[in-house]
Short mmCIF file of C-alpha atoms in Angstrom, two decimals:
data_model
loop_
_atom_site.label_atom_id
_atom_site.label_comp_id
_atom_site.label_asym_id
_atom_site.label_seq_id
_atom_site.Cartn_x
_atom_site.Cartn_y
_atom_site.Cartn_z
CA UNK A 1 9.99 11.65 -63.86
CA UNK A 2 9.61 14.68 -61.90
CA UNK A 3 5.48 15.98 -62.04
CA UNK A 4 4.46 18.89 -64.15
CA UNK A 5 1.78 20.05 -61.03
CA UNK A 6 2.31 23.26 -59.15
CA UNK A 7 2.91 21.92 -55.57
CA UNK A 8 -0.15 23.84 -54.52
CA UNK A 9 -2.36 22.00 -56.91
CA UNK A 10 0.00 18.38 -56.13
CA UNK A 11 -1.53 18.83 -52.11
CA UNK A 12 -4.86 19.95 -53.34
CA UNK A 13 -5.40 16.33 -55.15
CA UNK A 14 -3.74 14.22 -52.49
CA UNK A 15 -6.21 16.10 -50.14
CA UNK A 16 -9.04 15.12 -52.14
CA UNK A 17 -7.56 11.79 -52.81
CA UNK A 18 -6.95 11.06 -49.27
CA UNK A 19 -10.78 12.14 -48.71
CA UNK A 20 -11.64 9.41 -51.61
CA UNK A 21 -9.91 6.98 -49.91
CA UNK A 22 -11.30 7.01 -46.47
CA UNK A 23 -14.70 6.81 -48.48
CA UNK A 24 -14.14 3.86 -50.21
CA UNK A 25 -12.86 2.11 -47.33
CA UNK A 26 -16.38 3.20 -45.63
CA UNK A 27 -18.40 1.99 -48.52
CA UNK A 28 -16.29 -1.14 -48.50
CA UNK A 29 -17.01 -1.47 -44.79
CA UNK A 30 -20.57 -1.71 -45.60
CA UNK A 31 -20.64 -4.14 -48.21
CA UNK A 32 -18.27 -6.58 -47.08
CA UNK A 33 -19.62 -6.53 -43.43
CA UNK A 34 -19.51 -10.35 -43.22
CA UNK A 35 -15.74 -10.55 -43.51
CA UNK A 36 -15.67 -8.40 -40.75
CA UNK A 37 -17.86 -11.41 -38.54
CA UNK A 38 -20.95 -9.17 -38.44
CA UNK A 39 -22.41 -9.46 -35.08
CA UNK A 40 -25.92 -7.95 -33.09
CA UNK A 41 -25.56 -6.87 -29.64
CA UNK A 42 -28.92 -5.93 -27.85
CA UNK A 43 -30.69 -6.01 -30.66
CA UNK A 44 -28.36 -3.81 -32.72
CA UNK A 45 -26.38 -5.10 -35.63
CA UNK A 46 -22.70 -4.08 -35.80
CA UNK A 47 -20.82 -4.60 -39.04
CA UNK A 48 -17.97 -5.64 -37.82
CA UNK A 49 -18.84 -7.32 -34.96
CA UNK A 50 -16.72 -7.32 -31.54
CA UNK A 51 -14.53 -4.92 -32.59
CA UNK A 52 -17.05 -2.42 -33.23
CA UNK A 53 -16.71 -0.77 -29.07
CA UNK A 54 -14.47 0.84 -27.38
CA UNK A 55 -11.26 -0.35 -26.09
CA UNK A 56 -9.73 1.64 -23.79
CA UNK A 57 -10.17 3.99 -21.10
CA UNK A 58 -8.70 7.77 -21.76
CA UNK A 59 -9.97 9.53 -18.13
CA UNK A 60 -13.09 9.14 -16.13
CA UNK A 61 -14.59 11.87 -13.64
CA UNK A 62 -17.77 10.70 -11.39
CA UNK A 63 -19.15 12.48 -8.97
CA UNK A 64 -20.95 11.79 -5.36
CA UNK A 65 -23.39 8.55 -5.23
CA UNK A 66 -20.71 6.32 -7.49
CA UNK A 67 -19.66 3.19 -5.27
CA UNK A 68 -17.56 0.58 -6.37
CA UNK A 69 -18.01 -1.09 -8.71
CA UNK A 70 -19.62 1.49 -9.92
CA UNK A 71 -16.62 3.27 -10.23
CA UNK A 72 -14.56 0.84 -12.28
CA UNK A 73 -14.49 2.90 -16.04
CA UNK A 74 -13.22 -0.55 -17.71
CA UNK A 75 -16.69 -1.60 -16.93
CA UNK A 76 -17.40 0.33 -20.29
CA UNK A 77 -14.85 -1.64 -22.33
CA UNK A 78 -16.03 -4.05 -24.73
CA UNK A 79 -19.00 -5.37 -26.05
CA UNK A 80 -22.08 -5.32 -23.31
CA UNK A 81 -21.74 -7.20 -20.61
CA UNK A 82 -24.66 -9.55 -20.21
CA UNK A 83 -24.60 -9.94 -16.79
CA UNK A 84 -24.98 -5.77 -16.43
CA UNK A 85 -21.60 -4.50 -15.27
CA UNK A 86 -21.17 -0.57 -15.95
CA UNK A 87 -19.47 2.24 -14.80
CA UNK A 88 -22.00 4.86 -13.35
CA UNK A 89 -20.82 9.13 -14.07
CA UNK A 90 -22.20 10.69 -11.45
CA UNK A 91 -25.47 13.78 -11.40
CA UNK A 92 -23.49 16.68 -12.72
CA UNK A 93 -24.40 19.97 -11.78
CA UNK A 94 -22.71 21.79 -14.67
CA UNK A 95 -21.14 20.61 -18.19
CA UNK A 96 -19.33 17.45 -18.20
CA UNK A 97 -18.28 17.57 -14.75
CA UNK A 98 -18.63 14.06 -14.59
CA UNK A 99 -17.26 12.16 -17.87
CA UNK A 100 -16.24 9.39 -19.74
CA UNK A 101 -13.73 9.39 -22.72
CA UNK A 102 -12.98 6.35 -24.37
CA UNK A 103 -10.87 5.51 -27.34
CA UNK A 104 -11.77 3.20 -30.27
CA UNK A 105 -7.86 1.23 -30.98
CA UNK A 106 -8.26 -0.64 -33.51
CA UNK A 107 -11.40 1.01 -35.61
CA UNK A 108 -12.79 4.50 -36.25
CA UNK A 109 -15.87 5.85 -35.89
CA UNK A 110 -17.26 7.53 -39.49
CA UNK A 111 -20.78 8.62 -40.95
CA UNK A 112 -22.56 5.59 -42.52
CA UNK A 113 -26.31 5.91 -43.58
CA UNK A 114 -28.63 6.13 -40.23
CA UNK A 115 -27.09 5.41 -36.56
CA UNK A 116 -23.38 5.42 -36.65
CA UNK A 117 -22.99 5.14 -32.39
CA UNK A 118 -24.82 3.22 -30.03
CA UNK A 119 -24.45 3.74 -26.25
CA UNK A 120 -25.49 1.00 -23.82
CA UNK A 121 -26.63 1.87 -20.78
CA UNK A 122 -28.20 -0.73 -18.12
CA UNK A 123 -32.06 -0.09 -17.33
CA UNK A 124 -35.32 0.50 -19.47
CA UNK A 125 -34.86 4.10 -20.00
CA UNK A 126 -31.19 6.00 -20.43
CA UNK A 127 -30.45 9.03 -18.50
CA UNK A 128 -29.50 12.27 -21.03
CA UNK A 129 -26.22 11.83 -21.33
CA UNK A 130 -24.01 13.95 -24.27
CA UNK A 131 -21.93 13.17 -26.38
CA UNK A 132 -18.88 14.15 -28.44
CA UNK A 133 -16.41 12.69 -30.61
CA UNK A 134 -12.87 13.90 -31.42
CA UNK A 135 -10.09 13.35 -33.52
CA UNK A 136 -7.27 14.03 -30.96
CA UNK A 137 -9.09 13.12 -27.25
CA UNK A 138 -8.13 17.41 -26.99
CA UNK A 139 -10.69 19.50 -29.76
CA UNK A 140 -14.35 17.95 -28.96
CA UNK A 141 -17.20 18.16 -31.86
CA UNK A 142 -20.68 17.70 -29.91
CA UNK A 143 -23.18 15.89 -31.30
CA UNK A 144 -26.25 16.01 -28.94
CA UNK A 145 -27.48 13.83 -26.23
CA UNK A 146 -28.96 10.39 -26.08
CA UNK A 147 -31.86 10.21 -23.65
CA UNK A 148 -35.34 8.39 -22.89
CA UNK A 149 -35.76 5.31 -25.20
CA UNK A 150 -32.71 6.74 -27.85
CA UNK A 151 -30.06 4.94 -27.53
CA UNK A 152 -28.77 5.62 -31.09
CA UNK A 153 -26.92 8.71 -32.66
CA UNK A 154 -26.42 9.73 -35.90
CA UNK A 155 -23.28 11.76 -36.68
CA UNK A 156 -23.72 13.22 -40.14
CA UNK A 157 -24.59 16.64 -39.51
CA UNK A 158 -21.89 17.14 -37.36
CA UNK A 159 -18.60 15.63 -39.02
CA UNK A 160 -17.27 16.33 -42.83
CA UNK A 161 -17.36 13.37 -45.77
CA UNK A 162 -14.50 11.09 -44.98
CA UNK A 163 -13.51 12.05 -41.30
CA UNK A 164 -12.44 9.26 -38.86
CA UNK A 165 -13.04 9.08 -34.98
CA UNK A 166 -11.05 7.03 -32.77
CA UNK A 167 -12.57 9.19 -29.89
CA UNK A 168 -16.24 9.61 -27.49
CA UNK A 169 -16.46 11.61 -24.67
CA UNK A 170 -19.60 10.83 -22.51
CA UNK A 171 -20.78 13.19 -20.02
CA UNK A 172 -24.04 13.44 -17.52
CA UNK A 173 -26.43 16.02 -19.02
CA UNK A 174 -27.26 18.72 -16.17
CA UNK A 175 -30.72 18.67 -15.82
CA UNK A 176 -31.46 18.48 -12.68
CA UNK A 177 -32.63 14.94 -12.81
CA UNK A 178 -30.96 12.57 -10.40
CA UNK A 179 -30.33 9.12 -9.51
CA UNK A 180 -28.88 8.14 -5.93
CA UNK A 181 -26.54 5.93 -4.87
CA UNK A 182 -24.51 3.46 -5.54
CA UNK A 183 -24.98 4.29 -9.12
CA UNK A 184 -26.16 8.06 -9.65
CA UNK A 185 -25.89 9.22 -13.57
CA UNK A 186 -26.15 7.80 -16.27
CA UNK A 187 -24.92 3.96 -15.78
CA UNK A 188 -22.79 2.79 -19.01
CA UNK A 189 -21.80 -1.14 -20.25
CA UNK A 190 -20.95 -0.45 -23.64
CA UNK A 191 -19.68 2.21 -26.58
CA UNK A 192 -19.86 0.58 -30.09
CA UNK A 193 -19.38 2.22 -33.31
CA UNK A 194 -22.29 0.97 -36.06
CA UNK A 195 -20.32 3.15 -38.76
CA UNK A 196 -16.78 1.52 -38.20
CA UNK A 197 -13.63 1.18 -40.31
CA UNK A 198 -10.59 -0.85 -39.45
CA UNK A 199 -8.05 1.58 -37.73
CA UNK A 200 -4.67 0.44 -38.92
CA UNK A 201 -1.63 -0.10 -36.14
CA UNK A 202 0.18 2.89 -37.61
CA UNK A 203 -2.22 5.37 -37.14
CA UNK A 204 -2.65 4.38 -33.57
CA UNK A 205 -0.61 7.04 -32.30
CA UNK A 206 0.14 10.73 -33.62
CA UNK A 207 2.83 11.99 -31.55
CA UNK A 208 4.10 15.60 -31.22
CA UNK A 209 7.82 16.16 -30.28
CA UNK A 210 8.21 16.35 -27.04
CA UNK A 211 11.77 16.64 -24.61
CA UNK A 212 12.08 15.32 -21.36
CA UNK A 213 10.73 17.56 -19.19
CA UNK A 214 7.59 18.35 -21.90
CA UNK A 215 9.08 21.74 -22.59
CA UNK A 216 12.89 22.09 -22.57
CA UNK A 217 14.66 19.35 -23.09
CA UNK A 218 16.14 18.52 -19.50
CA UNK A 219 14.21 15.30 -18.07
CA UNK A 220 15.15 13.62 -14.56
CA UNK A 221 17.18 10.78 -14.50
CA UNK A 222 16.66 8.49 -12.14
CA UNK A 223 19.57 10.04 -9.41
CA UNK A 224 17.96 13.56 -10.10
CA UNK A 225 20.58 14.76 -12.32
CA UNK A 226 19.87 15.69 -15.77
CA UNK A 227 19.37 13.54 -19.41
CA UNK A 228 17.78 16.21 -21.90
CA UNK A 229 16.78 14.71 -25.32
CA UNK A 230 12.90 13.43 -26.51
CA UNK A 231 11.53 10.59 -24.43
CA UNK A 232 14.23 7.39 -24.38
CA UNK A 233 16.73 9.26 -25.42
CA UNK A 234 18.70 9.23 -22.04
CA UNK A 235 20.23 6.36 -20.67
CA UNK A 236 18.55 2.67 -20.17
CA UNK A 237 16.97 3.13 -16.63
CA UNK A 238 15.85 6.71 -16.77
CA UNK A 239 13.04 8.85 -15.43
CA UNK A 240 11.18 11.36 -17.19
CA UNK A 241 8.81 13.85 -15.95
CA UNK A 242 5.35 14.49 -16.68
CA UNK A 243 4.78 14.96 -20.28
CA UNK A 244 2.71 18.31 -21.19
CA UNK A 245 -1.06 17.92 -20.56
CA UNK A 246 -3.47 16.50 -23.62
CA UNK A 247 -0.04 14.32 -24.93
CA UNK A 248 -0.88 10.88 -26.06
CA UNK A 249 -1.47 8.44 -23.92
CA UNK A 250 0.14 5.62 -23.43
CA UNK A 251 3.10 7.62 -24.56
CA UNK A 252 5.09 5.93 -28.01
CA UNK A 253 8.16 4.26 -26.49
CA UNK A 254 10.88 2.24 -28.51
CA UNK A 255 11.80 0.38 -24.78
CA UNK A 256 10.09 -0.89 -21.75
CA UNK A 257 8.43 1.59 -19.98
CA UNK A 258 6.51 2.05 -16.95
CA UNK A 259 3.91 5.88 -17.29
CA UNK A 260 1.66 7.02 -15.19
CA UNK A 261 -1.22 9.06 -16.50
CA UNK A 262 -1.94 12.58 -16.50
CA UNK A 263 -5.43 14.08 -15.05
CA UNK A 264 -7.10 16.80 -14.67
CA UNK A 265 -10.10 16.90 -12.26
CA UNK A 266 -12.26 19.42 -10.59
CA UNK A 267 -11.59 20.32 -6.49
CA UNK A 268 -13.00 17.99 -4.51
CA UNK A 269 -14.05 15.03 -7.51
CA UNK A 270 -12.73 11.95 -8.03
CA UNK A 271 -10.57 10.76 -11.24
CA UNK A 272 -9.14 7.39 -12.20
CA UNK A 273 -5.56 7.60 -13.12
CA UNK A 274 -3.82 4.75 -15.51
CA UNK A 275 -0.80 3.74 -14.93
CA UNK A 276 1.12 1.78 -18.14
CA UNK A 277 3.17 -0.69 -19.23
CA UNK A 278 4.63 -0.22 -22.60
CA UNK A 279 6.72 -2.65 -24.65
CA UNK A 280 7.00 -5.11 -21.69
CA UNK A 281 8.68 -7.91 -22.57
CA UNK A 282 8.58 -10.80 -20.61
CA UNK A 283 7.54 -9.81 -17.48
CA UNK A 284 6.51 -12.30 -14.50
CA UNK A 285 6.72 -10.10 -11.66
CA UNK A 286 6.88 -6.25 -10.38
CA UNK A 287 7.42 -3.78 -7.86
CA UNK A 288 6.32 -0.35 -8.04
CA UNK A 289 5.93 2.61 -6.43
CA UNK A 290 3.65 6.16 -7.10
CA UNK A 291 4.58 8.67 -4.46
CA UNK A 292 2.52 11.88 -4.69
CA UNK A 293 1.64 15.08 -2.53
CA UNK A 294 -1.43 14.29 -0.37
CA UNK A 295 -2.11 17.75 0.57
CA UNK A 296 -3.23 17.58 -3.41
CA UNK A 297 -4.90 14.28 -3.93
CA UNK A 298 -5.23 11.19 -1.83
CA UNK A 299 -6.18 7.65 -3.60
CA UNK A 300 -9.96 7.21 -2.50
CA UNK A 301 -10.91 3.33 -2.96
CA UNK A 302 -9.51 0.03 -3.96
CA UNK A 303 -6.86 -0.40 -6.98
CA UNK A 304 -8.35 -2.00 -10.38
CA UNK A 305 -6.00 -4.82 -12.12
CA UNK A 306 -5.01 -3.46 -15.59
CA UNK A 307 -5.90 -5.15 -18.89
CA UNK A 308 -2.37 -6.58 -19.19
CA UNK A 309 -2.85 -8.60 -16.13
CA UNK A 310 -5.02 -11.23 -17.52
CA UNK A 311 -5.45 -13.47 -14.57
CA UNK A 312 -2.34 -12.55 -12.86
CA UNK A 313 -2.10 -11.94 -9.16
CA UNK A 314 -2.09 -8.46 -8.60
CA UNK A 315 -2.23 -6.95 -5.20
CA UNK A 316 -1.59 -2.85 -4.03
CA UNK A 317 -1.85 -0.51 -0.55
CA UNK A 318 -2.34 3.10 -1.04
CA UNK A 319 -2.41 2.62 3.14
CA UNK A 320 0.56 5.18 4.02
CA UNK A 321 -0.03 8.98 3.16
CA UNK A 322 2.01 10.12 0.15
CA UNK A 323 2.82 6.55 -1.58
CA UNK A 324 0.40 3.77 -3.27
CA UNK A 325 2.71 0.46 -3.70
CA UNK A 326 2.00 -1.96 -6.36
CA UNK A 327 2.92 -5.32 -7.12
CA UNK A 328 1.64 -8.33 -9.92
CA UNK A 329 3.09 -11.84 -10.30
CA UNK A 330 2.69 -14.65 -12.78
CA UNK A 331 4.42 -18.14 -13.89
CA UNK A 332 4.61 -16.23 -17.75
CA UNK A 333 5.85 -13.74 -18.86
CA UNK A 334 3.40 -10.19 -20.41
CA UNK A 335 4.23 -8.86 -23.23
CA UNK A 336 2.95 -5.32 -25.33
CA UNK A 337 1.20 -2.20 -23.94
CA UNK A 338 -1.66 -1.86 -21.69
CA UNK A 339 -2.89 -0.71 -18.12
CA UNK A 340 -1.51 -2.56 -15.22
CA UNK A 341 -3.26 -0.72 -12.23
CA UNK A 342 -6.17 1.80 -12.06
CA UNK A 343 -5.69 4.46 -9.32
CA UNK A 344 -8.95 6.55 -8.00
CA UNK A 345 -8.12 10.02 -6.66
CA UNK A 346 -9.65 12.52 -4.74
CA UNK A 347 -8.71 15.76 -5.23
CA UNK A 348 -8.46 17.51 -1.93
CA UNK A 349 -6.72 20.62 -2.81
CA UNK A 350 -7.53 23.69 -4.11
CA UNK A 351 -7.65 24.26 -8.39
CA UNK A 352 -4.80 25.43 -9.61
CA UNK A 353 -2.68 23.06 -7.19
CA UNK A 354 -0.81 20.26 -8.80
CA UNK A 355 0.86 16.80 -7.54
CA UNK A 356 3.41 14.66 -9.89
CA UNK A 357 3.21 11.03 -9.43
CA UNK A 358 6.87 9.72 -9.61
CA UNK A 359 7.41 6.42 -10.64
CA UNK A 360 9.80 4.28 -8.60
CA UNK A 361 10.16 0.80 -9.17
CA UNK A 362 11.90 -1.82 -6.97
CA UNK A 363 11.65 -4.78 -8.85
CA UNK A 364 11.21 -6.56 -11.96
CA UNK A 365 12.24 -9.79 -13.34
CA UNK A 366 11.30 -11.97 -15.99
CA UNK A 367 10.20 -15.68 -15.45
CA UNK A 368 13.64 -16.75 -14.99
CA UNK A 369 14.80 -14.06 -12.67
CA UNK A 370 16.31 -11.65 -15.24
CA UNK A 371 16.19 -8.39 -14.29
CA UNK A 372 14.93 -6.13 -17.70
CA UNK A 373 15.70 -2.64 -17.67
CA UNK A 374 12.97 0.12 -17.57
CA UNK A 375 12.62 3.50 -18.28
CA UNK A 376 9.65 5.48 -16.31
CA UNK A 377 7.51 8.38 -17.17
CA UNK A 378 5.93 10.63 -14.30
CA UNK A 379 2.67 11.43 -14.09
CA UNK A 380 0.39 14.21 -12.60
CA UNK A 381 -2.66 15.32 -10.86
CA UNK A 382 -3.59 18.79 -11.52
CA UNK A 383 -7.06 20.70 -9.94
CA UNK A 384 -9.43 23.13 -11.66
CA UNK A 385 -12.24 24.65 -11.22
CA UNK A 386 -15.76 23.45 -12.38
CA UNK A 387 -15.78 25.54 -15.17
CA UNK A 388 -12.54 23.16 -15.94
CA UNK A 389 -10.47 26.11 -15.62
CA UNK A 390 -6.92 26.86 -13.46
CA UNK A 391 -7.87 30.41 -11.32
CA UNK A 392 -4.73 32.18 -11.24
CA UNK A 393 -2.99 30.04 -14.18
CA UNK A 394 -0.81 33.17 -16.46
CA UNK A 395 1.37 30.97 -19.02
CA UNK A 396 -1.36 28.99 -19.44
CA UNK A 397 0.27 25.75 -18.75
CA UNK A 398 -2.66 23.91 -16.50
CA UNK A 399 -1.67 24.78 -13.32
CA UNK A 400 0.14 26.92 -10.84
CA UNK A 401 3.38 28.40 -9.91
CA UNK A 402 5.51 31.03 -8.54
CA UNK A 403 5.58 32.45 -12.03
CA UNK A 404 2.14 33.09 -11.94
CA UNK A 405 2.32 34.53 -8.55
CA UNK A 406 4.92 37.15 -10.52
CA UNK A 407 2.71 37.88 -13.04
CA UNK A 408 -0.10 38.46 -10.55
CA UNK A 409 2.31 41.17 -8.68
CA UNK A 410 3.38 42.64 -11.64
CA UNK A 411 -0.19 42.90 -12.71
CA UNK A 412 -1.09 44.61 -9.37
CA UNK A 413 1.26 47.62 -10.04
CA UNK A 414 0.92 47.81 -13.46
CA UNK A 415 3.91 46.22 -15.42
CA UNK A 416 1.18 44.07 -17.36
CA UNK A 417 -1.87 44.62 -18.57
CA UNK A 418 -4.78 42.95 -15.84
CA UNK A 419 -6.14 39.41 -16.42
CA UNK A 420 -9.15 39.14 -14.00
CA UNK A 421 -8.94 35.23 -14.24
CA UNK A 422 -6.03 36.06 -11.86
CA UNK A 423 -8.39 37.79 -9.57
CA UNK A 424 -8.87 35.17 -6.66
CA UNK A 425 -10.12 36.79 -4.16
CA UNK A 426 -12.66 38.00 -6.58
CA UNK A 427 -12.88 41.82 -5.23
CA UNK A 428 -12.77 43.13 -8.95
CA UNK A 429 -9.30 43.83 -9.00
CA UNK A 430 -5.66 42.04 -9.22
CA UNK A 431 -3.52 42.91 -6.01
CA UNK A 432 -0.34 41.28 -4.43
CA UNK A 433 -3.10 39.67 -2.01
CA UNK A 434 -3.66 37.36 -5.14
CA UNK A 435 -0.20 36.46 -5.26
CA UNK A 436 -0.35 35.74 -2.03
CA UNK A 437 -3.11 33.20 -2.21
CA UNK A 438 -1.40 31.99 -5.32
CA UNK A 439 2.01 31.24 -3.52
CA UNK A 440 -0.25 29.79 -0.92
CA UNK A 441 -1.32 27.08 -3.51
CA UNK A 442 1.49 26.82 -4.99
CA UNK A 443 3.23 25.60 -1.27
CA UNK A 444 0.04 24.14 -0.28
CA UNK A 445 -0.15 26.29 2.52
CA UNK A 446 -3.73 28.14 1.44
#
């Protein structure tokens, strides 16, 4: 029986009844926190227990005076580690140069009464470090700093009745105050969500369509020609290029697949760059490549094992300019999604400049020599400024090229109107001298 309800009024009450819903489920969270294996964790009680803190790592910018280990982000992962392992940010000198953003997998963060987040950081006294939460890792909601003795932060006068947060950025408060090395910043063990509700598998990932190339619909196979289509649409064995910036990561594959991240990172910092295996089945053993442009970014310190390694061997040289080679090996097989190398950058370029890391791999077998297919996703390494900005960028797409040198020329005799973020030579006015200096970046050669 077809309803009676004007469709306006039919999406007003599932609105309202999908707003009930996520309230019950908080209030239900609350009252049946010993199904959930309540735990306390330095002297903090969390609902529901272990799975209360963050589980994975979505980027990570430090900044000078962060040494390894200090520069591991995974550190943050997980409940508190006893024995004192973090992951240090770095003294920032303007907002959120140097940040954290982790994802909560399989819970959200929502309002319950008092603290809903606690942030551990190692020592008596945490440095001001601010926070925000976000639906989508992309639109950011602050909600003030931790600092001092608080270690606790409330989120109700920030977020709506009913939200959900399966995302906390983290980022060095610029005060002035600094800490030296081999840990400067704030120095961080542990994310956990007090006010936490079971995050179901299928709401793990929201994707938007996206083609091959992120825009058009022509990706690379893995001989260069063409495949077109969404993500694993070409044939068994492809290559893809780098997604557009802010898409999910690990990317929502229906096959194996091997993805390196996307980053963005200010001139001369340091980022840590994923790279992923999704929907591996059975894998002992691997062979891969990154190749990248090191007049861009150059790895800057040791490789980190990914969470899918468990204890597997794992072993990598980013020795040779231009290529970072990778290799694990195990008796068993892995199986699922996760991370199975971190990457630290550099960025020695100038903002605006961007590398892609392609994805080769040489080999793969399963434990009794099969060889699986794979598909591969590119990533990419793109510079901006410190105001996290692209000088010079016109279609707005992150970074630069020779279209935005266009756009600059055309600007400079009037065909558009002026956009003084294209003015990078700062005199006051847009010229052909900044196309210049934007080819320049766009070949490397400025």
């Amino acid at each position: 029986m077809k309803s009676a309800l004007p469709p306006l009024v039919q999406r007003s009450l599932q609105s309202v009844l999908g707003t009930v819903l996520v309230l019950v489920a908080v209030a239900m969270a609350a009252s049946n926190a010993g199904a959930q294996d309540a735990a306390t964790f330095g002297g903090v009680e969390f609902p529901q227990g272990a799975i209360s803190f963050a589980d994975r790592v979505v980027s990570y910018t430090s900044a000078e005076g962060v040494i390894a280990p200090n520069d591991d982000p995974t550190r943050a992962l997980g409940p508190p580690d006893d024995a004192g392992a973090m992951v240090s940010l770095g003294n920032a000198d303007s907002q959120c140069q140097t940040s954290l953003v982790l994802e909560f997998v399989d819970n959200y963060l929502v309002d319950v009464e008092g603290n809903d987040l606690w942030i551990f950081e190692v020592g008596p006294d945490v440095e001001a470090t601010e926070l925000f939460i976000s639906t989508d890792a992309v639109n950011w909601i602050a909600i003030g700093k931790v600092e001092g003795s608080t270690r606790g932060a409330d989120i109700a006068d920030f977020v709506s009745p009913g939200q959900k947060f399966p995302f906390i950025r983290l980022c060095d408060f610029p005060d002035g105050v600094t800490s030296g090395s081999p840990y400067a910043g704030p120095d961080i063990t542990a994310v956990g969500a007090i006010g936490s509700i079971v995050r179901p598998p299928s709401e793990q990932t929201n994707p938007p369509t996206v083609t091959g190339d992120g825009q058009t619909g022509s990706g690379q196979t893995g001989s260069g020609q063409t495949s077109g289509g969404v993500i694993g649409s070409g044939a068994i064995g492809s290559t893809y290029p780098p997604l557009p910036f802010g898409s999910p990561e690990p990317w929502p594959v229906d096959r194996m697949t091997i993805q390196a991240a996307q980053r963005q990172v200010v001139a001369g910092g340091r980022v840590w760059v994923p790279v992923y295996l999704l929907r591996s089945d059975n894998v002992a053993n691997i062979n891969f490549e990154i190749t990248y442009d090191a007049s861009v970014a150059v790895p800057d310190g040791d490789l980190v094992a990914g969470n899918l390694l468990g204890g597997r061997l794992f072993s990598a040289n980013p020795g040779d300019p231009g290529i970072v080679r990778v290799g694990f090996s195990g008796t068993d097989g892995v199986f699922g999604t996760g991370t199975v190398a971190w990457i630290p950058f550099r960025a020695v370029g100038q903002p605006g400049q961007r590398t892609v890391l392609s994805v080769t791999v040489s080999t793969i077998n399963e434990p009794n020599g099969a060889e699986p297919p794979i598909d591969r996703i590119n990533g990419a390494i793109i510079i901006v400024d410190a105001n996290g900005l692209t000088p010079g960028d016109c279609d707005g797409n992150g970074y630069l090229t020779e279209y935005d040198a266009f756009c600059a020329l055309q600007m400079s005799v009037q065909l558009r109107p002026v956009q003084l973020t294209l003015d990078i030579d700062n005199d006051g006015a847009v010229t052909s001298r900044d196309a210049t200096i934007i080819l320049q970046r766009v070949t490397g050669r400025a």
